[in-house]
Short mmCIF file of C-alpha atoms and ligand atoms in Angstrom, two decimals:
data_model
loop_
_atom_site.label_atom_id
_atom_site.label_comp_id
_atom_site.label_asym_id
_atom_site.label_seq_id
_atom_site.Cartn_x
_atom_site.Cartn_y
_atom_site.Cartn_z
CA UNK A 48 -16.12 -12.97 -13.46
CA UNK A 49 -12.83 -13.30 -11.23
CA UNK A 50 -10.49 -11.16 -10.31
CA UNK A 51 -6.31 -11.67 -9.76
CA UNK A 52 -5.00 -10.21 -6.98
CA UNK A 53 -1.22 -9.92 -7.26
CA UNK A 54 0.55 -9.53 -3.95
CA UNK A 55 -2.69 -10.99 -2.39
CA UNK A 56 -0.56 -12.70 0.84
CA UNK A 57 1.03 -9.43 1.70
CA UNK A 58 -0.50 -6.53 3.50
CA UNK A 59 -2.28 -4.34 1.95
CA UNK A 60 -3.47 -7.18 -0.61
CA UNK A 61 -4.38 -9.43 2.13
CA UNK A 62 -6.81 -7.07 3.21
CA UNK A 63 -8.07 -6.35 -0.13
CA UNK A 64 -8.65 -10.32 -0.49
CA UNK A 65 -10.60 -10.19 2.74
CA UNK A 66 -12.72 -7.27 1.58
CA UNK A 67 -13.79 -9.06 -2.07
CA UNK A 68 -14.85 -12.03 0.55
CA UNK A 69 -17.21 -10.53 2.63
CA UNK A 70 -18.31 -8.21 -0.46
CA UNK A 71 -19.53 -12.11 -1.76
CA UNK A 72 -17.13 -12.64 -4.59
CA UNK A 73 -17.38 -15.52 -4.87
CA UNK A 74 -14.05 -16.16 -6.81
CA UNK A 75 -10.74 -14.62 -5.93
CA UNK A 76 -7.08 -15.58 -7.34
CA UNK A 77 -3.95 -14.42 -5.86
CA UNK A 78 -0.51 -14.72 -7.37
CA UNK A 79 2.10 -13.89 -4.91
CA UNK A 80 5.78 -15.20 -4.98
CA UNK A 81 5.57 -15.07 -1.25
CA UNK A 82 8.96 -12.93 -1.41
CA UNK A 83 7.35 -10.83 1.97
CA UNK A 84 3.67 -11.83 2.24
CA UNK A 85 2.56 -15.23 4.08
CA UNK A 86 -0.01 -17.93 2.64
CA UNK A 87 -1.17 -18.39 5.95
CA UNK A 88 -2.54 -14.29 5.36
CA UNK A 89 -5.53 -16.05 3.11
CA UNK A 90 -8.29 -17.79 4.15
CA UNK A 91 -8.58 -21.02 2.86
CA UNK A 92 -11.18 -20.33 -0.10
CA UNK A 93 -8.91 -17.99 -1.96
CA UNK A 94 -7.28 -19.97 -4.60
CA UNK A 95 -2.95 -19.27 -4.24
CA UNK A 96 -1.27 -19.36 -7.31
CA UNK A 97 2.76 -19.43 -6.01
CA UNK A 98 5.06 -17.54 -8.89
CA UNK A 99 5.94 -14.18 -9.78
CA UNK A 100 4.00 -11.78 -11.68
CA UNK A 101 6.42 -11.49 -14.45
CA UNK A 102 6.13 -14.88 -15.73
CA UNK A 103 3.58 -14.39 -18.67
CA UNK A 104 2.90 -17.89 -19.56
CA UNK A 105 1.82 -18.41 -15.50
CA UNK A 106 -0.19 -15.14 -15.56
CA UNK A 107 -2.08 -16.13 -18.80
CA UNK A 108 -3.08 -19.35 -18.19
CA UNK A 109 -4.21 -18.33 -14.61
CA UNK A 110 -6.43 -15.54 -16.45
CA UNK A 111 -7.83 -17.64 -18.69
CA UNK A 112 -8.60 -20.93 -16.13
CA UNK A 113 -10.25 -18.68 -13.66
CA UNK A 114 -11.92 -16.28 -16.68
CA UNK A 115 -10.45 -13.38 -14.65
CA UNK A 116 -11.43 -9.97 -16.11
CA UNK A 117 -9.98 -7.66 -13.52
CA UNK A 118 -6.59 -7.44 -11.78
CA UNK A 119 -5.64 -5.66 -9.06
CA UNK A 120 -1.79 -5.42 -9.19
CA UNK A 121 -0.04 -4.87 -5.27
CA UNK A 122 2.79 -7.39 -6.08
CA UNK A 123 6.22 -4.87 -5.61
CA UNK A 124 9.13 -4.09 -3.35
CA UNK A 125 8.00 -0.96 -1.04
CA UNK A 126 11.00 0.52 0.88
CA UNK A 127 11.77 3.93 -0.12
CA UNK A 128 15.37 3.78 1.73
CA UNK A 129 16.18 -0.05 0.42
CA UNK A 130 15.15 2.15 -3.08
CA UNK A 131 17.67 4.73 -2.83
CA UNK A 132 20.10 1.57 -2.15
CA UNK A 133 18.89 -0.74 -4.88
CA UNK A 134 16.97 1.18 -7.59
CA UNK A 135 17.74 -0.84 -10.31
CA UNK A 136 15.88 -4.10 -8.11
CA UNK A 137 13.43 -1.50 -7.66
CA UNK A 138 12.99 -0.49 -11.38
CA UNK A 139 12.95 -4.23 -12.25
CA UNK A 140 10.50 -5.25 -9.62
CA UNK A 141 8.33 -2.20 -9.87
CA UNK A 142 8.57 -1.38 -13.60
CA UNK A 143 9.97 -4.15 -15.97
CA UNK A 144 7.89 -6.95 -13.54
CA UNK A 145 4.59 -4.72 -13.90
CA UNK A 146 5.06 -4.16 -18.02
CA UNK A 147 5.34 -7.45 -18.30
CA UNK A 148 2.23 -8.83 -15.93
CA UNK A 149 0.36 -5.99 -18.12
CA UNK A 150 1.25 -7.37 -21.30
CA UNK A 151 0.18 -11.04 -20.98
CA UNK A 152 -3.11 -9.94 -18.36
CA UNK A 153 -4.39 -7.75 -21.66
CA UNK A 154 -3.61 -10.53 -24.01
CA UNK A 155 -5.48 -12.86 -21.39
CA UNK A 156 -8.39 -10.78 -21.61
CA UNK A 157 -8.36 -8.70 -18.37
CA UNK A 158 -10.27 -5.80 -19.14
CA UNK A 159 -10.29 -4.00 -15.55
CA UNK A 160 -7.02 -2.83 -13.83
CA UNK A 161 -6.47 -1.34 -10.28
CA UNK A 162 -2.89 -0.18 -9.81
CA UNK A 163 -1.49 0.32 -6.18
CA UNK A 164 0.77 3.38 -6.76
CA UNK A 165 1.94 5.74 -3.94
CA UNK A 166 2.25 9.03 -2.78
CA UNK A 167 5.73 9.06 -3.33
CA UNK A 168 4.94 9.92 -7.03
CA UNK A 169 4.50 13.47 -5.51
CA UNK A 170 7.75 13.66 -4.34
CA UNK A 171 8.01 16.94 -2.03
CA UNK A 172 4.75 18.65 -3.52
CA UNK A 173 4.98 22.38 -3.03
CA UNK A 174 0.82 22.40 -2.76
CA UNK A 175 -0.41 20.54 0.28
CA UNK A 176 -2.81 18.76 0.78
CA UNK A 177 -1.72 17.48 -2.85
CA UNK A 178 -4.40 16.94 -5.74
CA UNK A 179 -4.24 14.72 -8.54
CA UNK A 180 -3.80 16.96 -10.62
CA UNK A 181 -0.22 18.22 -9.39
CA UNK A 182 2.27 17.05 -11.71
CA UNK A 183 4.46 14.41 -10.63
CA UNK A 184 8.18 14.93 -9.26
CA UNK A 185 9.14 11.61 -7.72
CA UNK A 186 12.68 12.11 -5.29
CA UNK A 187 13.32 8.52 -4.51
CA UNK A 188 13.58 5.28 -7.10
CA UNK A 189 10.32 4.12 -5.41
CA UNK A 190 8.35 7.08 -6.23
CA UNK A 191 9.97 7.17 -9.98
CA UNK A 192 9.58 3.02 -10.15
CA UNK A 193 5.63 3.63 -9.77
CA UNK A 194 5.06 6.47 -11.31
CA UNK A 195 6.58 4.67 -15.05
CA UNK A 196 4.28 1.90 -14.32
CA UNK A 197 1.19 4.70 -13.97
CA UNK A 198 2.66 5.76 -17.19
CA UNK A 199 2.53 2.66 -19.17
CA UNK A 200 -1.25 1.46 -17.86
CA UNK A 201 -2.20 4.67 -18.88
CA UNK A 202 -0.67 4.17 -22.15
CA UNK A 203 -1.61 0.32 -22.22
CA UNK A 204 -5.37 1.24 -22.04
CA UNK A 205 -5.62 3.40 -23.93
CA UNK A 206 -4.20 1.51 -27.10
CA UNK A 207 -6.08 -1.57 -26.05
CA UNK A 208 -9.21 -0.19 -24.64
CA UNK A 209 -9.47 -1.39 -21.02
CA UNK A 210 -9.95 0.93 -18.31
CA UNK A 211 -8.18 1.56 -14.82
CA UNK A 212 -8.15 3.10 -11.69
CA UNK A 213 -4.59 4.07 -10.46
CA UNK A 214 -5.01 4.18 -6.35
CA UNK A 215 -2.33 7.03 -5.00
CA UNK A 216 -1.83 5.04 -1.18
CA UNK A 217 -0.66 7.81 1.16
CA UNK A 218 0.85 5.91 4.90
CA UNK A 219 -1.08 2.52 4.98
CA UNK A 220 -1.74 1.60 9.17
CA UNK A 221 -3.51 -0.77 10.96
CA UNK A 222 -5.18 -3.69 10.71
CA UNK A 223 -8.37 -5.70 10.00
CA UNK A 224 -10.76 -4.63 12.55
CA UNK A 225 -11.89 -8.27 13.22
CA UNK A 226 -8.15 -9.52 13.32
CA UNK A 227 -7.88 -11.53 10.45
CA UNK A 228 -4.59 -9.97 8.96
CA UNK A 229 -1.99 -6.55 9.45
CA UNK A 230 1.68 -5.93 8.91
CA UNK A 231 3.34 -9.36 9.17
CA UNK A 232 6.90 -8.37 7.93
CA UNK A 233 9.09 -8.81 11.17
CA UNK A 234 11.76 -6.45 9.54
CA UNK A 235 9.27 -3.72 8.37
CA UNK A 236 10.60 -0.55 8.44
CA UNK A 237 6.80 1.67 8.69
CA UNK A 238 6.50 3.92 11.73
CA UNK A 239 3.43 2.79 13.51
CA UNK A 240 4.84 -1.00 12.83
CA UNK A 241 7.87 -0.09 14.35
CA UNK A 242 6.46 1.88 17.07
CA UNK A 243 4.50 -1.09 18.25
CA UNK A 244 7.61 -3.31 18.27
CA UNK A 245 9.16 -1.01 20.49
CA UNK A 246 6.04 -0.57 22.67
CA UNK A 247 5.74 -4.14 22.96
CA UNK A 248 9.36 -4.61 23.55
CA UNK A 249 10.19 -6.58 20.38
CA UNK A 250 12.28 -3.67 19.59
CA UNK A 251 14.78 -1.74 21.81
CA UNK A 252 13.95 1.56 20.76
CA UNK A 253 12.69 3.86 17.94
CA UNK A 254 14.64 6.12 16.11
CA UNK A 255 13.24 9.56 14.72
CA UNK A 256 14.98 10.34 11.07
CA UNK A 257 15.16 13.74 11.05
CA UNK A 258 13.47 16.55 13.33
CA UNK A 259 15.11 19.37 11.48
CA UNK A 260 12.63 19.32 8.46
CA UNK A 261 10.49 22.74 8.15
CA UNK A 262 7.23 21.34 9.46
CA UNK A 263 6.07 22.06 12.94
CA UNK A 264 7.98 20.38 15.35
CA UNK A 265 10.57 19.27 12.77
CA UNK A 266 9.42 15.62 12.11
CA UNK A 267 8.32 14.44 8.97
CA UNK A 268 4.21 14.96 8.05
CA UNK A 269 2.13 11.87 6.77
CA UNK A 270 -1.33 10.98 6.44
CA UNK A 271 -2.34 7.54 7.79
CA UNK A 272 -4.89 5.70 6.37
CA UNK A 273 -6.34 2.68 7.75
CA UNK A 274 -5.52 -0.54 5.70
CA UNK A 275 -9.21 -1.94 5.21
CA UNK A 276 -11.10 1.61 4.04
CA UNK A 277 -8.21 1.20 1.72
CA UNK A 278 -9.46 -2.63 0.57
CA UNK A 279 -13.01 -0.82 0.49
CA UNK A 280 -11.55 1.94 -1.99
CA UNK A 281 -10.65 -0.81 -4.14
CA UNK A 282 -14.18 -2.84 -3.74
CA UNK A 283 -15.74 0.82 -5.38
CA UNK A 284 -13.16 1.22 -7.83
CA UNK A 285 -14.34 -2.21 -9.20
CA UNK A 286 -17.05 -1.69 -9.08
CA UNK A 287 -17.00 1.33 -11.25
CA UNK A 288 -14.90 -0.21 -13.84
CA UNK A 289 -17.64 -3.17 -14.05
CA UNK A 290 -20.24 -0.65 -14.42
CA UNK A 291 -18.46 0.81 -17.35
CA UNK A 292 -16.75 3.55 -15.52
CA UNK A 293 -14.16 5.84 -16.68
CA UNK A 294 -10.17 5.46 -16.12
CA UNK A 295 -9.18 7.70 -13.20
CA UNK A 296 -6.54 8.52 -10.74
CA UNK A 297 -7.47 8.98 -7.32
CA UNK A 298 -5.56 9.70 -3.72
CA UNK A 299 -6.18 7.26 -0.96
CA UNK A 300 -5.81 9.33 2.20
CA UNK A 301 -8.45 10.85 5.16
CA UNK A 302 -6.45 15.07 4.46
CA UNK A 303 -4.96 15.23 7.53
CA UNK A 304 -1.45 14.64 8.28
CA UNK A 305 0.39 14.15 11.79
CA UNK A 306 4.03 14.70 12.62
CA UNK A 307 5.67 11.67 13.50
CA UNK A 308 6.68 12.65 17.30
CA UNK A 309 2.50 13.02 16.88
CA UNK A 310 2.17 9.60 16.17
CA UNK A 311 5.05 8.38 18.84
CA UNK A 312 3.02 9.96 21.20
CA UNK A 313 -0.28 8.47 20.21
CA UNK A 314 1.67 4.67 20.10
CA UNK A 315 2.77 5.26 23.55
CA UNK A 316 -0.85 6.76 25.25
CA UNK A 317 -2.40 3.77 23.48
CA UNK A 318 0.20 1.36 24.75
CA UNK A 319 0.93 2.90 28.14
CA UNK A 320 4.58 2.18 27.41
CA UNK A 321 7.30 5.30 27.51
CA UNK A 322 9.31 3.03 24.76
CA UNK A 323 12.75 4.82 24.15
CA UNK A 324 13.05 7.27 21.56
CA UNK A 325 16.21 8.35 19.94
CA UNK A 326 16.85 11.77 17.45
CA UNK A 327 18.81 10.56 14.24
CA UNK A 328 19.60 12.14 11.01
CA UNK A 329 17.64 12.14 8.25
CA UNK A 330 16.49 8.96 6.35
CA UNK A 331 17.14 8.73 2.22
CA UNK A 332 14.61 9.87 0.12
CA UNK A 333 12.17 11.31 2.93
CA UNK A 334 9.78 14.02 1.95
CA UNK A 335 9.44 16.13 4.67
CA UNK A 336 5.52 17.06 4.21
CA UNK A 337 2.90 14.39 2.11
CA UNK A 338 -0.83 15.07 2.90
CA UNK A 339 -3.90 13.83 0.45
CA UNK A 340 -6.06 16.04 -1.67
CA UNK A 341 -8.89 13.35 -0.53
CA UNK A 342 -12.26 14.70 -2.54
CA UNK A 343 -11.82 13.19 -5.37
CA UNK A 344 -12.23 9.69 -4.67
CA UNK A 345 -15.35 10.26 -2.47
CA UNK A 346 -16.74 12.20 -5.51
CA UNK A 347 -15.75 9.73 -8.14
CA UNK A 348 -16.61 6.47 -6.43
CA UNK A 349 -18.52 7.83 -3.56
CA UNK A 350 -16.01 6.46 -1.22
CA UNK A 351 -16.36 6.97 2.62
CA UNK A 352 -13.96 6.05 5.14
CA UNK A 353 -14.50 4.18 8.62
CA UNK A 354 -11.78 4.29 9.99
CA UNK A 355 -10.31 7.83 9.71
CA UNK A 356 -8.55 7.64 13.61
CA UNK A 357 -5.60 7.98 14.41
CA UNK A 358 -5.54 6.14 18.02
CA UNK A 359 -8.06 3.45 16.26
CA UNK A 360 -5.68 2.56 13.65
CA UNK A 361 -2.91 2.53 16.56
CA UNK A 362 -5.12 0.63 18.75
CA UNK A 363 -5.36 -2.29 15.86
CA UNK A 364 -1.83 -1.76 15.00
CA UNK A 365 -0.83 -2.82 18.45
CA UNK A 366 -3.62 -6.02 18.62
CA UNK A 367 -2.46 -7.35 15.75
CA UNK A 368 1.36 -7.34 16.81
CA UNK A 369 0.20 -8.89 20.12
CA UNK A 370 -1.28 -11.51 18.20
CA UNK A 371 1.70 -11.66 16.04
CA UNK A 372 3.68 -12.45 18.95
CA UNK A 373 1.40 -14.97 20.49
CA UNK A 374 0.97 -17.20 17.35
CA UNK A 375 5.05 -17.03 17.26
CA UNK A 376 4.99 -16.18 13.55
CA UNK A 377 6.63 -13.08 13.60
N1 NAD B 128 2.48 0.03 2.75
C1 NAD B 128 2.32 1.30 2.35
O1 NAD B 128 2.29 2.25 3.19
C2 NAD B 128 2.12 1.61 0.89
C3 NAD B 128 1.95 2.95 0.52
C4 NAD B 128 1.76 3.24 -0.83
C5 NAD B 128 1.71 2.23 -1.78
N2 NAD B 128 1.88 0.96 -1.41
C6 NAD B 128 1.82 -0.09 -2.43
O2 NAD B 128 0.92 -1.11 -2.02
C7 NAD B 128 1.32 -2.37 -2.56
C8 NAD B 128 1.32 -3.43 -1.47
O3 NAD B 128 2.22 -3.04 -0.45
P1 NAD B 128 2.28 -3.81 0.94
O4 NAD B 128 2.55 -2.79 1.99
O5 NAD B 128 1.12 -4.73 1.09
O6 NAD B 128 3.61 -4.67 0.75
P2 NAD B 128 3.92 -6.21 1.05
O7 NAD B 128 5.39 -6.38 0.90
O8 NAD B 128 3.30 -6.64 2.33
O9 NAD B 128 3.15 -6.95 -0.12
C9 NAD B 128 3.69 -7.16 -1.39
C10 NAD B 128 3.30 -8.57 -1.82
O10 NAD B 128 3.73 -8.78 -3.15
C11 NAD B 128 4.43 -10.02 -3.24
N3 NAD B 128 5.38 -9.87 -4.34
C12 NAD B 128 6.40 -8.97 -4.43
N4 NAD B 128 7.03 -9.11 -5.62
C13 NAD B 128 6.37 -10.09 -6.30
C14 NAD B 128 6.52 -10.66 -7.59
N5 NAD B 128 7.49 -10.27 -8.43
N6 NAD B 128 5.67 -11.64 -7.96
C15 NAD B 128 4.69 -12.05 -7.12
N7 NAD B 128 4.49 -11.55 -5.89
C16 NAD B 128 5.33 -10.58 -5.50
C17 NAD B 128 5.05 -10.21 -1.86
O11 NAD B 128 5.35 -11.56 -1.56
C18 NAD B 128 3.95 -9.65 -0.97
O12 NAD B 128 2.99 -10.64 -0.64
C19 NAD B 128 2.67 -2.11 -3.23
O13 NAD B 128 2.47 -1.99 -4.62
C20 NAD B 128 3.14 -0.78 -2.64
O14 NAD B 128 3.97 -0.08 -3.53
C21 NAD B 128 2.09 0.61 -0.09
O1 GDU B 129 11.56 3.89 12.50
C1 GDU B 129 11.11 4.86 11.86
C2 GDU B 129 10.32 4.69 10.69
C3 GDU B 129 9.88 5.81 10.03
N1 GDU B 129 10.18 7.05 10.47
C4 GDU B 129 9.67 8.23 9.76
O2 GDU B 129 8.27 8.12 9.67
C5 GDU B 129 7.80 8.67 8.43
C6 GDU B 129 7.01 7.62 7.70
O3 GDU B 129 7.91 6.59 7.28
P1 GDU B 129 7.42 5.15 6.77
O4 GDU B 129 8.64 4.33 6.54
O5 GDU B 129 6.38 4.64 7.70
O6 GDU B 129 6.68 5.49 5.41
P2 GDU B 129 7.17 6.32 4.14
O7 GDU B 129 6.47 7.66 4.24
O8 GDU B 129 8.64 6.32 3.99
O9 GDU B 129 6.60 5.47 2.94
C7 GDU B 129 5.34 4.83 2.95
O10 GDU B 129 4.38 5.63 2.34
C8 GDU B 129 4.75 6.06 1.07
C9 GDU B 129 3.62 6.91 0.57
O11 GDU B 129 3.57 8.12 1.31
C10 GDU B 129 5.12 4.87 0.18
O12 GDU B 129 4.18 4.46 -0.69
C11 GDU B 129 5.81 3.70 0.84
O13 GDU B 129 5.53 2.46 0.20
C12 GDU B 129 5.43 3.50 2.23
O14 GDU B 129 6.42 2.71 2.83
C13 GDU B 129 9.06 9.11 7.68
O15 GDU B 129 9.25 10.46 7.90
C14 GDU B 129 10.18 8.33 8.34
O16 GDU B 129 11.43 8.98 8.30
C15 GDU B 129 10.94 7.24 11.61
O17 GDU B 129 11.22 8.37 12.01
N2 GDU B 129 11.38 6.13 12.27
#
């Protein structure tokens, strides 16, 4: 048994190739079209397949060469602003790209599906910490391009009779502890990314959007979770599916959430570095409050965190874009 990563060479993926690794499986596929991850994220025993998710006949035959029976789909375009710009990239990337990969991985065989969807399917929740159970009321084309794609898995499996686990990421930070991979995009646009640019002076300065939102001090709430208890979520959610399992959806976050002039000031303790910080308006499509309702994954799958630390996740954030720098990638 196999499983297909899609969007294996990007971040969150990457990590999630890592994590099947060291758990001993043995055989891992990724099919990434390398739009924003980097092969060089693998190590060398993963086996790279180079195209996009959406081509069927390339998704089939990779199924049924490497007798894959569970896929774990990251493969999509992630900026909530570049959304609000772009949705219909975003609805073809997101939605039309993911029917189709869904399509020819059930007539493949793949019997097990894993589906990174977001916290932005919540939109501005009026409950938080938000559970599951909180019906969905996306505000951006990112949100609204995931939560369609929930929809049709959902639908998919149940007419077909394979099972899923649909992962709700909250704000995905840091790195692998033993500095194999992190955020590699040079023009990502996440906080504590950008936050260590500017601390390490590959950026000028950060900008806050928005410190007029009804929160505390008037910066936008998020809850940061750490990139490889993430990978480890989706280790147990395998395994549960394996096992027979039911279909579920489940938050990924740690229940906490921190303001981010919080988080500015935990990026410049950590650093040392008084980086320049300018006040701007607010950014499209922001929420201004998005906090996990986190039992229910530790009930389900018995899931527990390692990494739930907000200067720890900093601290790798800020190793890894030192390394970054000194490898001259990016
Ligand atoms: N980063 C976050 O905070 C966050 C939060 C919630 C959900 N997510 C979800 O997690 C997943 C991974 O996000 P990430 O942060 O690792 O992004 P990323 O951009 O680093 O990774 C995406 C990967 O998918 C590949 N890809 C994109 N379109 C493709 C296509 N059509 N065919 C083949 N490969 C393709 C890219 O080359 C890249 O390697 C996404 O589905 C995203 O929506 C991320
Ligand atoms: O330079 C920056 C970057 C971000 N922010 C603010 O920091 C917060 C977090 O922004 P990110 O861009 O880091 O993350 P988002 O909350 O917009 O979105 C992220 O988390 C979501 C889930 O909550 C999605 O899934 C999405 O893919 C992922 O990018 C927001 O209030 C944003 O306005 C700034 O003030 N300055």
């Amino acid at each position: 048994m196999a499983v297909l990563v899609t969007g294996g060479a990007g971040y969150i993926g990457s990590h999630m190739v890592l994590a099947l690794i060291d758990a001993g499986h043995d055989e891992v596929v990724v099919i990434d079209d390398l739009s924003t991850g980097f092969d060089w994220a693998l190590p060398p025993e993963v086996t790279l397949v180079r195209g996009d998710v959406a081509d069927q006949a390339l998704v089939a035959e990779t199924i049924r060469t490497h007798k894959i029976d569970a896929l774990a789909h990251f493969a999509a375009k992630i900026v909530v602003p570049d959304s609000v710009s772009d949705p219909l990239g975003y609805y073809l990337a997101n939605t039309v790209k993911s029917r189709a990969l869904i399509e020819a991985a059930i007539g493949a065989g793949v019997r097990h599906v894993i589906f990174s969807s977001t916290a932005a399917v919540y939109g501005e929740p009026a409950v938080v910490p938000v559970p599951e159970d909180l019906t969905p009321n996306p505000i951006n084309p990112y949100g609204r391009s995931k939560l369609m794609t929930e929809w049709m898995l959902e639908d998919a499996a149940r007419a077909h009779g394979i099972s899923y686990v649909v992962l709700r990421y909250f704000n995905v930070a840091g790195a692998d502890p033993r500095g194999r991979s992190g955020q590699s995009t040079p023009n990502a646009t996440h906080l504590i990314k950008v936050a260590t640019q500017a601390a390490l002076g590959k950026r000028s300065h950060l900008e806050v959007f928005g410190t007029d939102y009804p929160t505390p001090d008037g910066s936008c709430l998020r809850d940061y979770i750490q990139v490889s208890d993430l990978a480890a979520a989706h280790l147990v959610a395998l395994n549960h599916l394996r096992g027979g399992g039911a279909s579920m959806t489940l938050n990924c976050g740690y229940g906490r959430g921190y303001s981010v002039l919080e988080v500015i000031d935990v990026v410049k303790s950590v650093s040392g570095v008084d980086f320049p910080v300018k006040l701007s308006p607010r950014r499209a499509g922001d929420p201004s409050r998005i906090v996990a309702g986190a039992d229910r994954i530790r009930a389900e799958l018995g899931w527990v965190p390692q990494h739930d630390d907000l200067r720890g996740i900093v601290t790798q954030a800020l190793a890894w874009e030192e390394a970054l720098g000194r490898r001259n990638r990016v």
